[in-house]
């Protein structure tokens, strides 16, 4: 996968779209396999520092940044700095998080901190950043839109915000069906 992702990013920065030749005799557009327009946001960094190492460093930093919303959410919900720090540490020490980060680059790994930030902003009543981070998460891979739809259901049924929940749910499902 790392070779595929590296070649996809390289061809995106040089041709404008991600072409991969590692699937067979004919080159294919990587978005035909996995729709991940987040690549375009990574492209300037990749263009400046081309190579698989850049992708691995970006993934490591992104996953580490997920501890920030975990800490902030826990602090706000529990009012305990020590418990918030312990939960952030548990996130960082979670073996599954390490497993994601020690095996290749996967664009869906970027969804983890983006979804966590979206939930933090949702819970702190900041609708703009909530929607921005949720949309960015959906851009990481096609199936993340289903997680966004689940968040829409949460907003609709638990938080009882009909308009926001309905918009998030419908937009997420529409996006999922459109890109699939």
PDB file of C-alpha atoms in Angstrom:
ATOM      1  CA  UNK A   1       0.000   0.000   0.000  1.00  0.00           C
ATOM      2  CA  UNK A   2       2.802   2.444   0.765  1.00  0.00           C
ATOM      3  CA  UNK A   3       4.078   2.199  -2.814  1.00  0.00           C
ATOM      4  CA  UNK A   4       0.575   2.729  -4.163  1.00  0.00           C
ATOM      5  CA  UNK A   5      -0.031   5.771  -1.950  1.00  0.00           C
ATOM      6  CA  UNK A   6       3.379   7.240  -2.731  1.00  0.00           C
ATOM      7  CA  UNK A   7       2.884   6.817  -6.476  1.00  0.00           C
ATOM      8  CA  UNK A   8      -0.639   8.237  -6.238  1.00  0.00           C
ATOM      9  CA  UNK A   9       0.639  11.346  -4.458  1.00  0.00           C
ATOM     10  CA  UNK A  10       3.556  11.720  -6.845  1.00  0.00           C
ATOM     11  CA  UNK A  11       1.364  11.551  -9.933  1.00  0.00           C
ATOM     12  CA  UNK A  12      -1.202  13.837  -8.322  1.00  0.00           C
ATOM     13  CA  UNK A  13       1.450  16.492  -7.766  1.00  0.00           C
ATOM     14  CA  UNK A  14       2.928  16.079 -11.256  1.00  0.00           C
ATOM     15  CA  UNK A  15      -0.179  15.317 -13.367  1.00  0.00           C
ATOM     16  CA  UNK A  16      -3.028  16.717 -11.306  1.00  0.00           C
ATOM     17  CA  UNK A  17      -4.691  13.385 -10.585  1.00  0.00           C
ATOM     18  CA  UNK A  18      -3.519  10.199  -8.827  1.00  0.00           C
ATOM     19  CA  UNK A  19      -2.431   7.548 -11.337  1.00  0.00           C
ATOM     20  CA  UNK A  20      -1.146   4.182 -10.131  1.00  0.00           C
ATOM     21  CA  UNK A  21       0.628   1.550 -12.229  1.00  0.00           C
ATOM     22  CA  UNK A  22       1.056  -1.007  -9.463  1.00  0.00           C
ATOM     23  CA  UNK A  23      -2.324  -2.725  -9.975  1.00  0.00           C
ATOM     24  CA  UNK A  24      -1.579  -4.288 -13.317  1.00  0.00           C
ATOM     25  CA  UNK A  25      -0.538  -3.622 -16.902  1.00  0.00           C
ATOM     26  CA  UNK A  26      -2.697  -0.530 -17.337  1.00  0.00           C
ATOM     27  CA  UNK A  27      -2.366   2.640 -15.227  1.00  0.00           C
ATOM     28  CA  UNK A  28      -5.510   3.430 -13.207  1.00  0.00           C
ATOM     29  CA  UNK A  29      -6.809   6.490 -11.426  1.00  0.00           C
ATOM     30  CA  UNK A  30      -6.413   5.774  -7.702  1.00  0.00           C
ATOM     31  CA  UNK A  31      -9.756   7.443  -7.016  1.00  0.00           C
ATOM     32  CA  UNK A  32     -11.354   4.554  -8.891  1.00  0.00           C
ATOM     33  CA  UNK A  33     -10.177   2.288  -6.065  1.00  0.00           C
ATOM     34  CA  UNK A  34     -10.599   4.633  -3.090  1.00  0.00           C
ATOM     35  CA  UNK A  35     -12.057   8.108  -3.324  1.00  0.00           C
ATOM     36  CA  UNK A  36      -9.813  10.250  -1.138  1.00  0.00           C
ATOM     37  CA  UNK A  37      -9.823  13.898  -2.233  1.00  0.00           C
ATOM     38  CA  UNK A  38      -7.912  14.744   0.963  1.00  0.00           C
ATOM     39  CA  UNK A  39      -4.864  13.974  -1.214  1.00  0.00           C
ATOM     40  CA  UNK A  40      -5.280  17.394  -2.787  1.00  0.00           C
ATOM     41  CA  UNK A  41      -4.841  19.036   0.617  1.00  0.00           C
ATOM     42  CA  UNK A  42      -1.702  16.972   1.222  1.00  0.00           C
ATOM     43  CA  UNK A  43      -0.300  17.688  -2.245  1.00  0.00           C
ATOM     44  CA  UNK A  44       1.532  20.968  -1.450  1.00  0.00           C
ATOM     45  CA  UNK A  45       3.394  19.352   1.439  1.00  0.00           C
ATOM     46  CA  UNK A  46       4.154  16.265  -0.647  1.00  0.00           C
ATOM     47  CA  UNK A  47       5.354  18.445  -3.533  1.00  0.00           C
ATOM     48  CA  UNK A  48       7.777  20.191  -1.185  1.00  0.00           C
ATOM     49  CA  UNK A  49       8.995  16.942   0.431  1.00  0.00           C
ATOM     50  CA  UNK A  50       8.334  14.148  -2.072  1.00  0.00           C
ATOM     51  CA  UNK A  51       8.539  10.606  -0.811  1.00  0.00           C
ATOM     52  CA  UNK A  52       6.903   7.947   1.236  1.00  0.00           C
ATOM     53  CA  UNK A  53       8.547   9.309   4.388  1.00  0.00           C
ATOM     54  CA  UNK A  54       6.423  12.448   4.093  1.00  0.00           C
ATOM     55  CA  UNK A  55       3.252  10.364   4.072  1.00  0.00           C
ATOM     56  CA  UNK A  56       4.385   8.387   7.120  1.00  0.00           C
ATOM     57  CA  UNK A  57       5.310  11.543   9.038  1.00  0.00           C
ATOM     58  CA  UNK A  58       1.978  13.193   8.177  1.00  0.00           C
ATOM     59  CA  UNK A  59       0.116  10.105   9.346  1.00  0.00           C
ATOM     60  CA  UNK A  60       2.084   9.954  12.608  1.00  0.00           C
ATOM     61  CA  UNK A  61       1.515  13.627  13.368  1.00  0.00           C
ATOM     62  CA  UNK A  62      -2.177  13.413  12.489  1.00  0.00           C
ATOM     63  CA  UNK A  63      -2.767  10.397  14.713  1.00  0.00           C
ATOM     64  CA  UNK A  64      -0.869  12.056  17.558  1.00  0.00           C
ATOM     65  CA  UNK A  65      -2.958  15.207  17.201  1.00  0.00           C
ATOM     66  CA  UNK A  66      -6.026  13.103  17.991  1.00  0.00           C
ATOM     67  CA  UNK A  67      -4.987  13.255  21.657  1.00  0.00           C
ATOM     68  CA  UNK A  68      -5.869  16.957  21.724  1.00  0.00           C
ATOM     69  CA  UNK A  69      -9.637  16.589  21.178  1.00  0.00           C
ATOM     70  CA  UNK A  70      -9.688  13.520  23.429  1.00  0.00           C
ATOM     71  CA  UNK A  71      -8.144  15.614  26.205  1.00  0.00           C
ATOM     72  CA  UNK A  72     -10.402  18.606  25.573  1.00  0.00           C
ATOM     73  CA  UNK A  73     -13.575  16.524  25.438  1.00  0.00           C
ATOM     74  CA  UNK A  74     -12.647  14.618  28.588  1.00  0.00           C
ATOM     75  CA  UNK A  75     -11.729  17.813  30.416  1.00  0.00           C
ATOM     76  CA  UNK A  76     -15.021  19.458  29.468  1.00  0.00           C
ATOM     77  CA  UNK A  77     -17.155  16.422  30.272  1.00  0.00           C
ATOM     78  CA  UNK A  78     -15.450  15.279  33.490  1.00  0.00           C
ATOM     79  CA  UNK A  79     -14.038  18.593  34.798  1.00  0.00           C
ATOM     80  CA  UNK A  80     -10.933  16.635  35.774  1.00  0.00           C
ATOM     81  CA  UNK A  81      -7.572  17.567  34.323  1.00  0.00           C
ATOM     82  CA  UNK A  82      -5.950  14.364  35.541  1.00  0.00           C
ATOM     83  CA  UNK A  83      -8.667  12.149  34.062  1.00  0.00           C
ATOM     84  CA  UNK A  84      -8.509  14.091  30.804  1.00  0.00           C
ATOM     85  CA  UNK A  85      -4.734  13.619  30.686  1.00  0.00           C
ATOM     86  CA  UNK A  86      -5.124   9.914  31.460  1.00  0.00           C
ATOM     87  CA  UNK A  87      -7.643   9.465  28.644  1.00  0.00           C
ATOM     88  CA  UNK A  88      -5.422  11.341  26.190  1.00  0.00           C
ATOM     89  CA  UNK A  89      -2.510   9.142  27.258  1.00  0.00           C
ATOM     90  CA  UNK A  90      -4.676   6.034  26.844  1.00  0.00           C
ATOM     91  CA  UNK A  91      -5.500   7.174  23.315  1.00  0.00           C
ATOM     92  CA  UNK A  92      -1.802   7.639  22.524  1.00  0.00           C
ATOM     93  CA  UNK A  93      -0.866   4.293  24.084  1.00  0.00           C
ATOM     94  CA  UNK A  94      -3.688   2.335  22.442  1.00  0.00           C
ATOM     95  CA  UNK A  95      -2.087  -0.625  20.585  1.00  0.00           C
ATOM     96  CA  UNK A  96      -4.542  -0.444  17.670  1.00  0.00           C
ATOM     97  CA  UNK A  97      -3.512   3.167  17.051  1.00  0.00           C
ATOM     98  CA  UNK A  98       0.111   2.046  16.902  1.00  0.00           C
ATOM     99  CA  UNK A  99      -0.780  -0.799  14.550  1.00  0.00           C
ATOM    100  CA  UNK A 100      -2.397   1.634  12.124  1.00  0.00           C
ATOM    101  CA  UNK A 101       0.712   3.769  12.208  1.00  0.00           C
ATOM    102  CA  UNK A 102       3.313   1.024  11.881  1.00  0.00           C
ATOM    103  CA  UNK A 103       1.990  -0.523   8.698  1.00  0.00           C
ATOM    104  CA  UNK A 104       2.155   1.684   5.597  1.00  0.00           C
ATOM    105  CA  UNK A 105       0.260   4.903   4.971  1.00  0.00           C
ATOM    106  CA  UNK A 106      -3.508   4.747   4.875  1.00  0.00           C
ATOM    107  CA  UNK A 107      -5.502   7.841   4.077  1.00  0.00           C
ATOM    108  CA  UNK A 108      -8.322   6.670   6.345  1.00  0.00           C
ATOM    109  CA  UNK A 109      -5.984   7.044   9.347  1.00  0.00           C
ATOM    110  CA  UNK A 110      -6.340  10.795   8.865  1.00  0.00           C
ATOM    111  CA  UNK A 111     -10.062  10.443   9.601  1.00  0.00           C
ATOM    112  CA  UNK A 112      -9.398   9.578  13.255  1.00  0.00           C
ATOM    113  CA  UNK A 113      -8.206  13.001  14.458  1.00  0.00           C
ATOM    114  CA  UNK A 114     -10.583  14.806  12.102  1.00  0.00           C
ATOM    115  CA  UNK A 115     -13.599  12.951  13.497  1.00  0.00           C
ATOM    116  CA  UNK A 116     -12.380  13.513  17.052  1.00  0.00           C
ATOM    117  CA  UNK A 117     -12.029  17.253  16.432  1.00  0.00           C
ATOM    118  CA  UNK A 118     -15.474  17.346  14.812  1.00  0.00           C
ATOM    119  CA  UNK A 119     -16.988  15.737  17.915  1.00  0.00           C
ATOM    120  CA  UNK A 120     -15.177  18.168  20.184  1.00  0.00           C
ATOM    121  CA  UNK A 121     -16.530  21.133  18.235  1.00  0.00           C
ATOM    122  CA  UNK A 122     -20.011  19.610  18.175  1.00  0.00           C
ATOM    123  CA  UNK A 123     -19.995  19.188  21.948  1.00  0.00           C
ATOM    124  CA  UNK A 124     -18.729  22.749  22.483  1.00  0.00           C
ATOM    125  CA  UNK A 125     -21.466  24.236  20.306  1.00  0.00           C
ATOM    126  CA  UNK A 126     -19.114  25.447  17.552  1.00  0.00           C
ATOM    127  CA  UNK A 127     -21.051  24.465  14.466  1.00  0.00           C
ATOM    128  CA  UNK A 128     -18.728  25.931  11.829  1.00  0.00           C
ATOM    129  CA  UNK A 129     -15.594  24.058  12.910  1.00  0.00           C
ATOM    130  CA  UNK A 130     -17.718  20.953  13.552  1.00  0.00           C
ATOM    131  CA  UNK A 131     -18.912  20.919   9.950  1.00  0.00           C
ATOM    132  CA  UNK A 132     -15.466  21.725   8.542  1.00  0.00           C
ATOM    133  CA  UNK A 133     -13.752  18.881  10.408  1.00  0.00           C
ATOM    134  CA  UNK A 134     -16.575  16.465   9.602  1.00  0.00           C
ATOM    135  CA  UNK A 135     -16.321  17.344   5.899  1.00  0.00           C
ATOM    136  CA  UNK A 136     -12.531  16.943   5.987  1.00  0.00           C
ATOM    137  CA  UNK A 137     -12.954  13.525   7.590  1.00  0.00           C
ATOM    138  CA  UNK A 138     -15.352  12.493   4.824  1.00  0.00           C
ATOM    139  CA  UNK A 139     -12.703  13.451   2.267  1.00  0.00           C
ATOM    140  CA  UNK A 140     -10.272  10.852   3.614  1.00  0.00           C
ATOM    141  CA  UNK A 141     -12.062   7.804   2.216  1.00  0.00           C
ATOM    142  CA  UNK A 142     -15.495   6.995   0.878  1.00  0.00           C
ATOM    143  CA  UNK A 143     -16.793   4.958   3.825  1.00  0.00           C
ATOM    144  CA  UNK A 144     -16.070   7.689   6.390  1.00  0.00           C
ATOM    145  CA  UNK A 145     -19.289   9.319   5.199  1.00  0.00           C
ATOM    146  CA  UNK A 146     -21.106   6.521   7.043  1.00  0.00           C
ATOM    147  CA  UNK A 147     -19.420   7.612  10.282  1.00  0.00           C
ATOM    148  CA  UNK A 148     -20.505  11.158   9.511  1.00  0.00           C
ATOM    149  CA  UNK A 149     -24.056   9.883   8.966  1.00  0.00           C
ATOM    150  CA  UNK A 150     -23.920   8.194  12.384  1.00  0.00           C
ATOM    151  CA  UNK A 151     -22.855  11.513  13.900  1.00  0.00           C
ATOM    152  CA  UNK A 152     -25.811  13.099  12.120  1.00  0.00           C
ATOM    153  CA  UNK A 153     -28.089  10.542  13.787  1.00  0.00           C
ATOM    154  CA  UNK A 154     -26.511  11.367  17.145  1.00  0.00           C
ATOM    155  CA  UNK A 155     -27.167  15.064  16.600  1.00  0.00           C
ATOM    156  CA  UNK A 156     -30.729  14.349  15.495  1.00  0.00           C
ATOM    157  CA  UNK A 157     -31.762  11.777  18.108  1.00  0.00           C
ATOM    158  CA  UNK A 158     -29.592  12.459  21.163  1.00  0.00           C
ATOM    159  CA  UNK A 159     -28.813  16.153  20.957  1.00  0.00           C
ATOM    160  CA  UNK A 160     -32.300  16.790  19.512  1.00  0.00           C
ATOM    161  CA  UNK A 161     -31.108  19.296  16.943  1.00  0.00           C
ATOM    162  CA  UNK A 162     -33.388  18.456  14.057  1.00  0.00           C
ATOM    163  CA  UNK A 163     -32.065  20.826  11.437  1.00  0.00           C
ATOM    164  CA  UNK A 164     -28.338  20.212  11.967  1.00  0.00           C
ATOM    165  CA  UNK A 165     -28.794  16.469  12.483  1.00  0.00           C
ATOM    166  CA  UNK A 166     -30.945  16.119   9.372  1.00  0.00           C
ATOM    167  CA  UNK A 167     -28.539  18.117   7.228  1.00  0.00           C
ATOM    168  CA  UNK A 168     -25.520  16.109   8.401  1.00  0.00           C
ATOM    169  CA  UNK A 169     -27.322  12.780   8.016  1.00  0.00           C
ATOM    170  CA  UNK A 170     -28.730  13.476   4.556  1.00  0.00           C
ATOM    171  CA  UNK A 171     -25.588  15.152   3.214  1.00  0.00           C
ATOM    172  CA  UNK A 172     -23.381  12.314   4.505  1.00  0.00           C
ATOM    173  CA  UNK A 173     -25.565   9.596   2.980  1.00  0.00           C
ATOM    174  CA  UNK A 174     -25.850  11.507  -0.298  1.00  0.00           C
ATOM    175  CA  UNK A 175     -22.068  11.886  -0.432  1.00  0.00           C
ATOM    176  CA  UNK A 176     -21.573   8.198   0.358  1.00  0.00           C
ATOM    177  CA  UNK A 177     -23.877   7.063  -2.442  1.00  0.00           C
ATOM    178  CA  UNK A 178     -22.482   9.628  -4.867  1.00  0.00           C
ATOM    179  CA  UNK A 179     -18.831   8.624  -4.442  1.00  0.00           C
ATOM    180  CA  UNK A 180     -19.546   4.910  -4.331  1.00  0.00           C
TER     181      UNK A 180
END
